Coordinates of C-alpha atoms in Angstrom, one line a residue:
Chain A
X140 CA 97.3 81.0 86.4
X141 CA 99.4 82.6 84.0
X142 CA 98.3 85.3 81.1
X143 CA 99.5 82.6 78.3
X144 CA 97.3 80.0 80.4
X145 CA 94.4 81.9 80.1
X146 CA 94.9 83.1 76.1
X147 CA 95.1 79.1 75.7
X148 CA 92.0 78.4 77.7
X149 CA 90.1 81.3 75.9
X150 CA 91.3 80.3 72.3
X151 CA 91.9 84.5 72.5
X152 CA 94.5 86.5 70.7
X153 CA 97.1 89.2 72.4
X154 CA 96.1 92.3 70.7
X155 CA 98.4 94.5 73.1
X156 CA 101.3 93.7 74.7
X157 CA 104.2 91.5 74.0
X158 CA 105.5 87.7 74.8
X159 CA 107.0 88.6 78.4
X160 CA 103.2 89.6 79.1
X161 CA 102.3 85.5 78.7
X162 CA 104.3 84.7 82.0
X163 CA 102.4 87.5 83.9
X164 CA 100.4 85.7 87.2
X165 CA 96.6 86.4 87.5
X166 CA 94.8 85.1 90.0
X167 CA 91.1 87.3 90.3
X168 CA 89.1 88.6 87.8
X169 CA 85.7 91.3 87.4
X170 CA 83.7 91.2 84.8
X171 CA 81.4 93.9 83.7
X172 CA 80.4 96.8 81.2
X173 CA 80.3 99.7 83.5
X174 CA 83.8 101.0 83.9
X175 CA 82.9 103.1 87.2
X176 CA 82.2 99.3 88.7
X177 CA 85.1 98.5 87.8
X178 CA 86.5 100.9 89.3
X179 CA 84.7 100.2 92.5
X180 CA 85.1 96.9 93.0
X181 CA 88.2 95.5 90.8
X182 CA 91.3 94.7 92.5
X183 CA 94.9 95.6 91.3
X184 CA 96.5 92.8 89.5
X185 CA 93.2 91.6 88.0
X186 CA 91.6 90.7 84.6
X187 CA 89.2 92.8 83.7
X188 CA 86.3 91.6 81.3
X189 CA 84.2 93.3 79.4
X190 CA 82.2 94.0 76.2
X191 CA 83.3 97.1 75.6
X192 CA 86.2 98.3 73.6
X193 CA 87.1 102.1 74.0
X194 CA 89.9 103.2 75.2
X195 CA 88.5 104.7 78.7
X196 CA 88.4 100.7 79.1
X197 CA 92.5 100.9 78.9
X198 CA 93.0 104.0 80.9
X199 CA 90.5 102.5 83.3
X200 CA 92.6 99.8 83.6
X201 CA 96.0 101.6 84.0
X202 CA 94.2 103.5 86.8
X203 CA 93.7 100.3 88.8
X204 CA 97.0 98.4 87.8
X205 CA 94.9 95.5 86.4
X206 CA 96.9 92.5 84.9
X207 CA 95.0 92.9 81.8
X208 CA 92.5 93.2 79.5
X209 CA 89.6 90.4 78.2
X210 CA 87.6 91.6 75.4
X211 CA 84.5 89.3 75.0
X212 CA 82.5 88.7 72.5
X213 CA 85.1 88.6 70.0
X214 CA 85.4 92.8 69.3
X215 CA 88.3 94.3 68.3
X216 CA 89.1 97.4 69.4
X217 CA 89.3 100.0 67.6
X218 CA 93.3 101.1 66.4
X219 CA 93.6 103.9 69.0
X220 CA 92.4 101.9 71.9
X221 CA 95.0 99.5 70.7
X222 CA 97.7 102.1 70.7
X223 CA 96.9 103.3 73.8
X224 CA 97.2 100.2 75.4
X225 CA 100.5 99.8 74.2
X226 CA 101.5 103.0 75.2
X227 CA 100.3 102.1 78.9
X228 CA 101.6 98.2 79.0
X229 CA 98.1 97.1 79.5
X230 CA 98.0 93.8 77.9
X231 CA 94.9 93.4 75.8
X232 CA 93.2 90.2 74.8
X233 CA 90.1 89.4 72.5
X234 CA 88.1 86.1 72.6
X235 CA 85.3 84.7 70.9
X236 CA 83.2 84.2 74.0
X237 CA 80.6 85.2 75.1
X238 CA 81.3 87.2 78.7
X239 CA 79.5 84.4 80.8
X240 CA 81.2 81.6 79.1
X241 CA 84.2 83.5 79.4
X242 CA 83.8 84.5 83.3
X243 CA 82.7 80.6 83.4
X244 CA 86.5 78.8 81.8
X245 CA 88.4 81.3 83.6
X246 CA 86.3 80.2 87.1
X247 CA 86.4 76.3 86.0
X248 CA 90.2 76.6 86.2
X249 CA 91.1 78.6 89.5
X250 CA 90.7 82.2 88.9
X251 CA 88.5 83.5 91.0
X252 CA 86.4 87.3 91.6
X253 CA 88.2 90.1 92.9
X254 CA 85.1 90.1 95.2
X255 CA 82.8 87.3 95.9
X256 CA 79.7 89.9 96.5
X257 CA 78.6 93.1 97.5
X258 CA 77.8 94.4 101.2
X259 CA 80.1 94.0 104.0
X260 CA 83.1 94.4 102.9
X261 CA 85.0 98.1 103.2
X262 CA 84.5 98.8 99.6
X263 CA 81.2 97.2 99.3
X264 CA 78.2 99.5 98.2
X265 CA 74.9 97.9 99.7
Chain B
X116 CA 102.1 121.3 107.3
X117 CA 104.7 121.4 104.1
X118 CA 103.5 121.5 101.0
X119 CA 106.0 119.2 98.9
X120 CA 104.4 119.2 96.1
X121 CA 101.7 121.2 93.9
X122 CA 100.3 120.7 90.4
X123 CA 97.4 122.0 88.8
X124 CA 95.9 120.2 85.7
X125 CA 92.6 121.7 83.4
X126 CA 90.1 119.7 82.2
X127 CA 88.0 120.3 79.4
X128 CA 84.4 120.0 79.3
X129 CA 83.0 117.7 76.7
X130 CA 86.5 116.3 75.6
X131 CA 85.6 113.0 76.0
X132 CA 88.8 112.0 74.0
X133 CA 91.1 112.8 76.2
X134 CA 89.1 111.3 79.4
X135 CA 91.8 110.0 82.2
X136 CA 94.6 111.6 80.6
X137 CA 95.0 114.1 83.5
X138 CA 94.0 111.1 85.6
X139 CA 97.2 109.2 84.4
X140 CA 99.5 111.8 84.9
X141 CA 98.7 112.4 88.4
X142 CA 99.2 108.7 89.2
X143 CA 102.3 108.7 87.6
X144 CA 103.4 111.9 89.7
X145 CA 102.3 109.7 92.9
X146 CA 104.2 106.9 91.9
X147 CA 107.7 109.1 91.2
X148 CA 106.5 110.5 94.8
X149 CA 107.3 107.0 96.3
X150 CA 103.4 107.3 97.6
X151 CA 102.1 103.5 98.7
X152 CA 100.6 101.5 95.6
X153 CA 97.4 101.2 98.0
X154 CA 97.0 105.4 98.5
X155 CA 98.5 105.6 94.9
X156 CA 95.7 103.5 93.6
X157 CA 93.0 105.4 96.0
X158 CA 94.1 108.8 94.7
X159 CA 94.1 107.6 90.8
X160 CA 90.5 106.5 90.9
X161 CA 89.0 109.7 92.8
X162 CA 91.0 112.1 90.4
X163 CA 89.8 109.8 87.7
X164 CA 86.2 109.6 88.5
X165 CA 86.3 113.4 89.0
X166 CA 88.1 114.6 85.7
X167 CA 85.4 112.4 84.4
X168 CA 82.3 114.3 85.9
X169 CA 83.8 118.0 84.6
X170 CA 84.3 116.3 81.5
X171 CA 80.4 114.9 81.2
X172 CA 79.0 117.8 83.0
X173 CA 81.0 120.9 83.2
X174 CA 82.0 123.7 81.1
X175 CA 85.8 123.5 82.2
X176 CA 87.1 122.9 85.3
X177 CA 90.7 122.4 87.6
X178 CA 92.2 119.8 89.6
X179 CA 94.8 120.5 91.6
X180 CA 97.0 117.9 93.6
X181 CA 98.8 118.8 96.6
X182 CA 100.9 116.2 98.5
X183 CA 102.3 116.7 101.8
X184 CA 104.0 114.5 104.1
X185 CA 101.2 112.7 105.7
X186 CA 98.1 113.1 103.1
X187 CA 97.6 112.6 99.3
X188 CA 95.0 116.2 98.5
X189 CA 93.0 116.4 95.5
X190 CA 91.2 120.0 94.9
X191 CA 88.5 119.8 92.3
X192 CA 86.8 122.7 91.0
X193 CA 84.3 123.0 88.1
X194 CA 82.4 125.7 86.2
X195 CA 79.0 124.0 85.3
X196 CA 75.5 123.4 86.0
X197 CA 76.0 122.3 90.1
X198 CA 74.4 119.9 91.5
X199 CA 70.7 120.4 92.5
X200 CA 70.6 117.8 95.3
X201 CA 73.6 116.4 96.2
X202 CA 72.4 114.1 98.6
X203 CA 70.7 112.3 95.6
X204 CA 74.3 112.7 93.6
X205 CA 76.1 110.7 96.1
X206 CA 73.7 107.4 96.2
X207 CA 75.1 104.4 94.1
X208 CA 73.0 104.3 91.3
X209 CA 71.9 107.8 90.7
X210 CA 72.9 109.2 87.3
X211 CA 71.8 112.4 84.8
X212 CA 74.4 110.9 82.6
X213 CA 73.7 111.3 78.6
X214 CA 73.9 108.7 75.8
X215 CA 77.5 109.2 75.1
X216 CA 78.9 108.9 78.5
X217 CA 77.0 105.6 79.1
X218 CA 78.6 104.8 76.1
X219 CA 82.1 104.8 77.3
X220 CA 81.0 102.8 80.6
X221 CA 80.2 105.6 82.8
X222 CA 77.3 106.9 84.3
X223 CA 76.4 104.2 85.8
X224 CA 75.8 106.5 89.0
X225 CA 79.0 105.4 90.7
X226 CA 81.3 108.4 90.8
X227 CA 80.8 110.4 93.3
X228 CA 80.3 107.4 95.8
X229 CA 83.2 106.3 94.4
X230 CA 85.3 109.3 95.3
X231 CA 83.8 109.2 98.9
X232 CA 84.8 105.5 99.5
X233 CA 88.6 106.5 98.1
X234 CA 88.9 109.2 100.1
X235 CA 89.3 109.4 104.3
X236 CA 87.9 113.0 104.1
X237 CA 85.5 113.9 101.5
X238 CA 83.8 117.4 100.8
X239 CA 81.5 118.6 98.2
X240 CA 79.6 122.0 97.8
X241 CA 77.7 122.8 94.7
X242 CA 76.0 125.9 93.6
X243 CA 73.4 125.6 90.7
X244 CA 74.4 127.8 87.6
X245 CA 77.5 128.1 89.0
X246 CA 79.5 124.7 89.7
X247 CA 80.9 122.0 92.1
X248 CA 84.1 122.1 94.2
X249 CA 85.0 118.6 95.9
X250 CA 88.2 118.4 98.3
X251 CA 89.9 115.0 99.0
X252 CA 92.1 114.0 101.5
X253 CA 93.4 110.4 101.6
X254 CA 96.0 109.8 104.2
X255 CA 99.6 108.4 103.3
X256 CA 99.5 106.1 106.3
X257 CA 97.2 104.3 107.0
X258 CA 93.9 105.6 108.5

């Protein structure tokens, strides 16, 4: 799916990033408010779905080479977070849907989790 | 072994605004050295968690990156309270984080565990009241 389709499905706004980012191809996502969990389990090229709006979300996404950040529950990050996202080239999207609805709507349209469940994988905690 | 690249970064304890700056710079250096994406990502995660640990718990610290032909090595040394029970601190989910750390989305008790998971060799030593030392090695040519 293209990031542009994600934005449409979520009736979302692209707050950082430019029109080029809409053609980015995305297949997987990870939802969490704990950045350490994002670092542990999210994969490169994934969407990060979160309710957190601090600049640490952007730095975490950058470290992981995430495709984009989707901020849920209608939150708008502070100006410095948006500035950092622009600087680091990470598209940042805001949707009014709650985390559960955001995940569900993307899943129904073919986006899957980075990992299905934890345990039994090289990366997994039990 | 030839050290093809070495650089040390200072990290100031309690400076949450800059948390992650050293890691992002280190990641860029590794990419410029044309190290494979997988190794860069593992190193970046290990350095980022280490940097956050210094900022969250220590007074100050240093992260030294040295890259050889076959590995990315990261040495993390801090001056701080140290860790009383290393085995417990390594356990996923165990954390002594403050509210400020948790508000940033950290302090989930995954830090040291994440660092270990990203490393091919991981050593930790700590002296209570003095500080903690991490030695991280990530092989460049798979495991």
